[in-house]
Amino acid sequence: FHSGEREEKCIIEDIPSDTLVMGNYKVQRWDVHKQDFLESAPGLGMFVTVTSPSAEVLLSKLYGPQGTFSFTSYLSGEHVICLQSNSTRFVAFAGSKLRIHLDIRIGEHFLDESVVQAKDKVNEVNLRLEHIIEQIHHVSKEQNYEREREERFRKTSEETNSNILWWAIAQTLILITVGIWQIKSLRDFFISKKLV
């Protein structure tokens, strides 16, 4: 995505509890002379701030023009991940555009291929098996989280349906009461005028 030099951009991720989140990013600065984004942006860093659903700051750190950040969620819900450049220019003069490449991976522990190649085949199989077990645990956590969300949604829907039913009954009773009152009023009016 593109961003201004001092502009903060935020992304909302719905993350289950006890889940590792890793983010890789790279910043490129617009070059006016080349009319293209430079491959890197030396001297430019990024403030990364992560806020939990309870508005608690989980991560607030300054990184370089490219880097990796990670955090573990302890609460399930929407986490806000914000990135802002550390440009020292005044806001009025910071007109340069930035291109930010961001890759967020949720719930995975990635294998370092160089470590795997250094071990023998038995250890490699063992490491891959551990990695698969971690992924199974992550999928299980994700399914439990989705079940909790579905249950909350179902309860809310049932409460709404119940409220709608009672509102319909109340409206019907009001209409019947007003109708009976109008019939009685008209009957009394016609009797008083001696039309009946």
mmCIF file of C-alpha atoms in Angstrom:
data_model
loop_
_atom_site.group_PDB
_atom_site.id
_atom_site.type_symbol
_atom_site.label_atom_id
_atom_site.label_comp_id
_atom_site.label_asym_id
_atom_site.label_seq_id
_atom_site.Cartn_x
_atom_site.Cartn_y
_atom_site.Cartn_z
ATOM 1 C CA PHE A 1 0.000 0.000 0.000
ATOM 2 C CA HIS A 2 1.003 3.625 -0.443
ATOM 3 C CA SER A 3 1.335 6.123 2.379
ATOM 4 C CA GLY A 4 2.446 9.684 2.971
ATOM 5 C CA GLU A 5 5.772 10.252 4.686
ATOM 6 C CA ARG A 6 4.268 11.146 8.089
ATOM 7 C CA GLU A 7 0.949 9.369 7.591
ATOM 8 C CA GLU A 8 -0.087 6.522 9.897
ATOM 9 C CA LYS A 9 -1.749 3.508 8.284
ATOM 10 C CA CYS A 10 -3.548 0.899 10.367
ATOM 11 C CA ILE A 11 -4.717 -2.634 9.617
ATOM 12 C CA ILE A 12 -7.260 -4.562 11.672
ATOM 13 C CA GLU A 13 -6.698 -8.304 12.076
ATOM 14 C CA ASP A 14 -9.130 -10.649 13.824
ATOM 15 C CA ILE A 15 -6.823 -12.927 15.825
ATOM 16 C CA PRO A 16 -7.615 -15.779 18.257
ATOM 17 C CA SER A 17 -6.003 -15.797 21.700
ATOM 18 C CA ASP A 18 -2.519 -17.251 22.313
ATOM 19 C CA THR A 19 -1.530 -16.899 18.661
ATOM 20 C CA LEU A 20 1.850 -15.856 17.302
ATOM 21 C CA VAL A 21 1.682 -13.094 14.689
ATOM 22 C CA MET A 22 4.698 -12.263 12.518
ATOM 23 C CA GLY A 23 4.923 -9.309 10.167
ATOM 24 C CA ASN A 24 7.538 -8.558 7.501
ATOM 25 C CA TYR A 25 7.651 -5.152 5.842
ATOM 26 C CA LYS A 26 9.786 -3.175 3.420
ATOM 27 C CA VAL A 27 9.586 0.571 2.735
ATOM 28 C CA GLN A 28 10.364 2.213 -0.606
ATOM 29 C CA ARG A 29 10.558 5.997 -1.076
ATOM 30 C CA TRP A 30 9.387 7.806 -4.244
ATOM 31 C CA ASP A 31 12.217 9.336 -6.256
ATOM 32 C CA VAL A 32 11.144 12.470 -8.116
ATOM 33 C CA HIS A 33 14.072 12.336 -10.552
ATOM 34 C CA LYS A 34 13.623 8.687 -11.584
ATOM 35 C CA GLN A 35 9.813 8.861 -11.314
ATOM 36 C CA ASP A 36 9.839 5.497 -9.585
ATOM 37 C CA PHE A 37 10.130 4.006 -6.125
ATOM 38 C CA LEU A 38 13.689 3.380 -4.945
ATOM 39 C CA GLU A 39 14.557 -0.190 -3.978
ATOM 40 C CA SER A 40 15.214 0.852 -0.379
ATOM 41 C CA ALA A 41 14.745 3.906 1.825
ATOM 42 C CA PRO A 42 17.980 4.405 3.804
ATOM 43 C CA GLY A 43 17.645 6.498 6.930
ATOM 44 C CA LEU A 44 13.894 5.952 7.059
ATOM 45 C CA GLY A 45 12.384 3.736 9.733
ATOM 46 C CA MET A 46 8.925 2.629 10.753
ATOM 47 C CA PHE A 47 7.140 2.891 14.077
ATOM 48 C CA VAL A 48 5.093 -0.283 14.527
ATOM 49 C CA THR A 49 2.300 -0.160 17.106
ATOM 50 C CA VAL A 50 0.010 -3.076 17.929
ATOM 51 C CA THR A 51 -3.101 -2.584 20.067
ATOM 52 C CA SER A 52 -5.186 -5.393 21.551
ATOM 53 C CA PRO A 53 -9.035 -5.467 21.553
ATOM 54 C CA SER A 54 -8.922 -4.108 25.125
ATOM 55 C CA ALA A 55 -6.956 -1.053 23.831
ATOM 56 C CA GLU A 56 -3.737 -2.245 25.484
ATOM 57 C CA VAL A 57 -0.523 -1.609 23.542
ATOM 58 C CA LEU A 58 1.170 -4.965 22.852
ATOM 59 C CA LEU A 59 4.025 -3.613 20.722
ATOM 60 C CA SER A 60 5.392 -0.128 20.122
ATOM 61 C CA LYS A 61 8.816 -0.103 18.548
ATOM 62 C CA LEU A 62 10.919 1.676 15.925
ATOM 63 C CA TYR A 63 12.366 -0.522 13.165
ATOM 64 C CA GLY A 64 14.513 0.201 10.103
ATOM 65 C CA PRO A 65 13.454 0.578 6.450
ATOM 66 C CA GLN A 66 12.734 -3.147 6.365
ATOM 67 C CA GLY A 67 12.265 -5.570 9.177
ATOM 68 C CA THR A 68 10.272 -8.200 10.989
ATOM 69 C CA PHE A 69 8.069 -7.733 14.023
ATOM 70 C CA SER A 70 6.194 -10.323 16.054
ATOM 71 C CA PHE A 71 3.816 -10.488 18.993
ATOM 72 C CA THR A 72 1.578 -13.031 20.697
ATOM 73 C CA SER A 73 -2.084 -12.251 21.237
ATOM 74 C CA TYR A 74 -3.387 -13.062 24.697
ATOM 75 C CA LEU A 75 -6.978 -11.991 23.936
ATOM 76 C CA SER A 76 -9.120 -12.992 20.973
ATOM 77 C CA GLY A 77 -10.602 -10.226 18.828
ATOM 78 C CA GLU A 78 -9.647 -7.387 16.520
ATOM 79 C CA HIS A 79 -6.034 -6.257 16.904
ATOM 80 C CA VAL A 80 -4.965 -2.964 15.307
ATOM 81 C CA ILE A 81 -1.525 -2.916 13.645
ATOM 82 C CA CYS A 82 -0.334 0.608 12.776
ATOM 83 C CA LEU A 83 2.733 1.679 10.776
ATOM 84 C CA GLN A 84 4.128 5.216 10.562
ATOM 85 C CA SER A 85 7.436 6.446 9.175
ATOM 86 C CA ASN A 86 9.902 8.196 11.463
ATOM 87 C CA SER A 87 10.529 11.013 8.991
ATOM 88 C CA THR A 88 11.984 14.103 10.665
ATOM 89 C CA ARG A 89 10.536 16.503 8.089
ATOM 90 C CA PHE A 90 7.737 18.848 9.082
ATOM 91 C CA VAL A 91 4.294 17.663 8.071
ATOM 92 C CA ALA A 92 3.957 20.546 5.590
ATOM 93 C CA PHE A 93 7.197 19.545 3.788
ATOM 94 C CA ALA A 94 6.878 15.765 4.082
ATOM 95 C CA GLY A 95 5.232 15.271 0.723
ATOM 96 C CA SER A 96 7.171 12.226 -0.348
ATOM 97 C CA LYS A 97 5.214 9.072 -1.098
ATOM 98 C CA LEU A 98 6.117 5.733 0.417
ATOM 99 C CA ARG A 99 5.303 2.248 -0.807
ATOM 100 C CA ILE A 100 5.056 -0.288 2.001
ATOM 101 C CA HIS A 101 5.149 -4.018 1.331
ATOM 102 C CA LEU A 102 3.570 -5.804 4.312
ATOM 103 C CA ASP A 103 3.201 -9.531 4.892
ATOM 104 C CA ILE A 104 1.387 -10.614 8.065
ATOM 105 C CA ARG A 105 1.379 -14.285 9.003
ATOM 106 C CA ILE A 106 -0.857 -15.451 11.804
ATOM 107 C CA GLY A 107 -0.278 -18.539 13.901
ATOM 108 C CA GLU A 108 2.673 -20.064 12.105
ATOM 109 C CA HIS A 109 6.154 -20.858 13.313
ATOM 110 C CA PHE A 110 8.300 -20.911 10.228
ATOM 111 C CA LEU A 111 11.117 -23.344 9.755
ATOM 112 C CA ASP A 112 14.567 -21.977 9.056
ATOM 113 C CA GLU A 113 15.613 -23.951 5.976
ATOM 114 C CA SER A 114 19.351 -23.560 6.705
ATOM 115 C CA VAL A 115 18.887 -25.222 10.103
ATOM 116 C CA VAL A 116 16.853 -28.004 8.549
ATOM 117 C CA GLN A 117 19.524 -28.662 5.895
ATOM 118 C CA ALA A 118 22.263 -28.795 8.525
ATOM 119 C CA LYS A 119 20.540 -31.625 10.409
ATOM 120 C CA ASP A 120 20.284 -35.184 9.196
ATOM 121 C CA LYS A 121 17.088 -36.604 7.679
ATOM 122 C CA VAL A 122 15.710 -37.936 10.972
ATOM 123 C CA ASN A 123 15.940 -34.539 12.592
ATOM 124 C CA GLU A 124 14.424 -32.954 9.503
ATOM 125 C CA VAL A 125 11.432 -35.273 9.674
ATOM 126 C CA ASN A 126 11.170 -34.607 13.407
ATOM 127 C CA LEU A 127 11.242 -30.829 12.876
ATOM 128 C CA ARG A 128 8.646 -31.014 10.119
ATOM 129 C CA LEU A 129 6.434 -33.190 12.328
ATOM 130 C CA GLU A 130 6.688 -30.640 15.146
ATOM 131 C CA HIS A 131 5.833 -27.902 12.652
ATOM 132 C CA ILE A 132 2.765 -29.836 11.482
ATOM 133 C CA ILE A 133 1.674 -30.401 15.099
ATOM 134 C CA GLU A 134 1.974 -26.647 15.761
ATOM 135 C CA GLN A 135 -0.145 -25.958 12.676
ATOM 136 C CA ILE A 136 -2.762 -28.451 13.889
ATOM 137 C CA HIS A 137 -2.885 -26.667 17.251
ATOM 138 C CA HIS A 138 -3.279 -23.350 15.449
ATOM 139 C CA VAL A 139 -6.151 -24.689 13.307
ATOM 140 C CA SER A 140 -7.799 -26.068 16.450
ATOM 141 C CA LYS A 141 -7.512 -22.669 18.194
ATOM 142 C CA GLU A 142 -8.910 -20.939 15.112
ATOM 143 C CA GLN A 143 -11.893 -23.327 15.005
ATOM 144 C CA ASN A 144 -12.607 -22.805 18.713
ATOM 145 C CA TYR A 145 -12.478 -19.063 18.218
ATOM 146 C CA GLU A 146 -14.889 -19.265 15.262
ATOM 147 C CA ARG A 147 -17.248 -21.431 17.354
ATOM 148 C CA GLU A 148 -17.232 -18.789 20.106
ATOM 149 C CA ARG A 149 -18.008 -16.065 17.551
ATOM 150 C CA GLU A 150 -20.801 -18.148 15.996
ATOM 151 C CA GLU A 151 -22.301 -18.796 19.449
ATOM 152 C CA ARG A 152 -22.261 -15.063 20.317
ATOM 153 C CA PHE A 153 -23.849 -14.265 16.946
ATOM 154 C CA ARG A 154 -26.541 -16.919 17.455
ATOM 155 C CA LYS A 155 -27.391 -15.558 20.936
ATOM 156 C CA THR A 156 -27.631 -12.032 19.565
ATOM 157 C CA SER A 157 -29.886 -13.223 16.719
ATOM 158 C CA GLU A 158 -32.172 -15.106 19.124
ATOM 159 C CA GLU A 159 -32.447 -12.060 21.411
ATOM 160 C CA THR A 160 -33.265 -9.858 18.420
ATOM 161 C CA ASN A 161 -35.929 -12.307 17.195
ATOM 162 C CA SER A 162 -37.450 -12.435 20.678
ATOM 163 C CA ASN A 163 -37.554 -8.628 20.880
ATOM 164 C CA ILE A 164 -39.185 -8.428 17.444
ATOM 165 C CA LEU A 165 -41.864 -10.933 18.509
ATOM 166 C CA TRP A 166 -42.709 -8.974 21.665
ATOM 167 C CA TRP A 167 -42.757 -5.708 19.704
ATOM 168 C CA ALA A 168 -45.203 -7.240 17.176
ATOM 169 C CA ILE A 169 -47.471 -8.464 20.009
ATOM 170 C CA ALA A 170 -47.384 -5.006 21.640
ATOM 171 C CA GLN A 171 -48.262 -3.309 18.331
ATOM 172 C CA THR A 172 -51.166 -5.710 17.766
ATOM 173 C CA LEU A 173 -52.542 -5.021 21.264
ATOM 174 C CA ILE A 174 -52.246 -1.260 20.723
ATOM 175 C CA LEU A 175 -54.057 -1.498 17.366
ATOM 176 C CA ILE A 176 -56.879 -3.613 18.867
ATOM 177 C CA THR A 177 -57.235 -1.189 21.812
ATOM 178 C CA VAL A 178 -57.358 1.843 19.510
ATOM 179 C CA GLY A 179 -59.895 0.088 17.244
ATOM 180 C CA ILE A 180 -62.199 -0.782 20.179
ATOM 181 C CA TRP A 181 -61.888 2.764 21.516
ATOM 182 C CA GLN A 182 -62.772 4.235 18.081
ATOM 183 C CA ILE A 183 -65.824 1.931 17.707
ATOM 184 C CA LYS A 184 -67.036 2.883 21.210
ATOM 185 C CA SER A 185 -66.450 6.590 20.544
ATOM 186 C CA LEU A 186 -68.337 6.493 17.207
ATOM 187 C CA ARG A 187 -71.209 4.499 18.747
ATOM 188 C CA ASP A 188 -71.525 7.011 21.625
ATOM 189 C CA PHE A 189 -71.374 9.872 19.102
ATOM 190 C CA PHE A 190 -74.155 8.393 16.923
ATOM 191 C CA ILE A 191 -76.325 7.670 19.992
ATOM 192 C CA SER A 192 -75.860 11.239 21.268
ATOM 193 C CA LYS A 193 -76.859 12.653 17.832
ATOM 194 C CA LYS A 194 -79.783 10.187 17.702
ATOM 195 C CA LEU A 195 -78.683 8.748 14.396
ATOM 196 C CA VAL A 196 -78.988 5.141 15.628
#
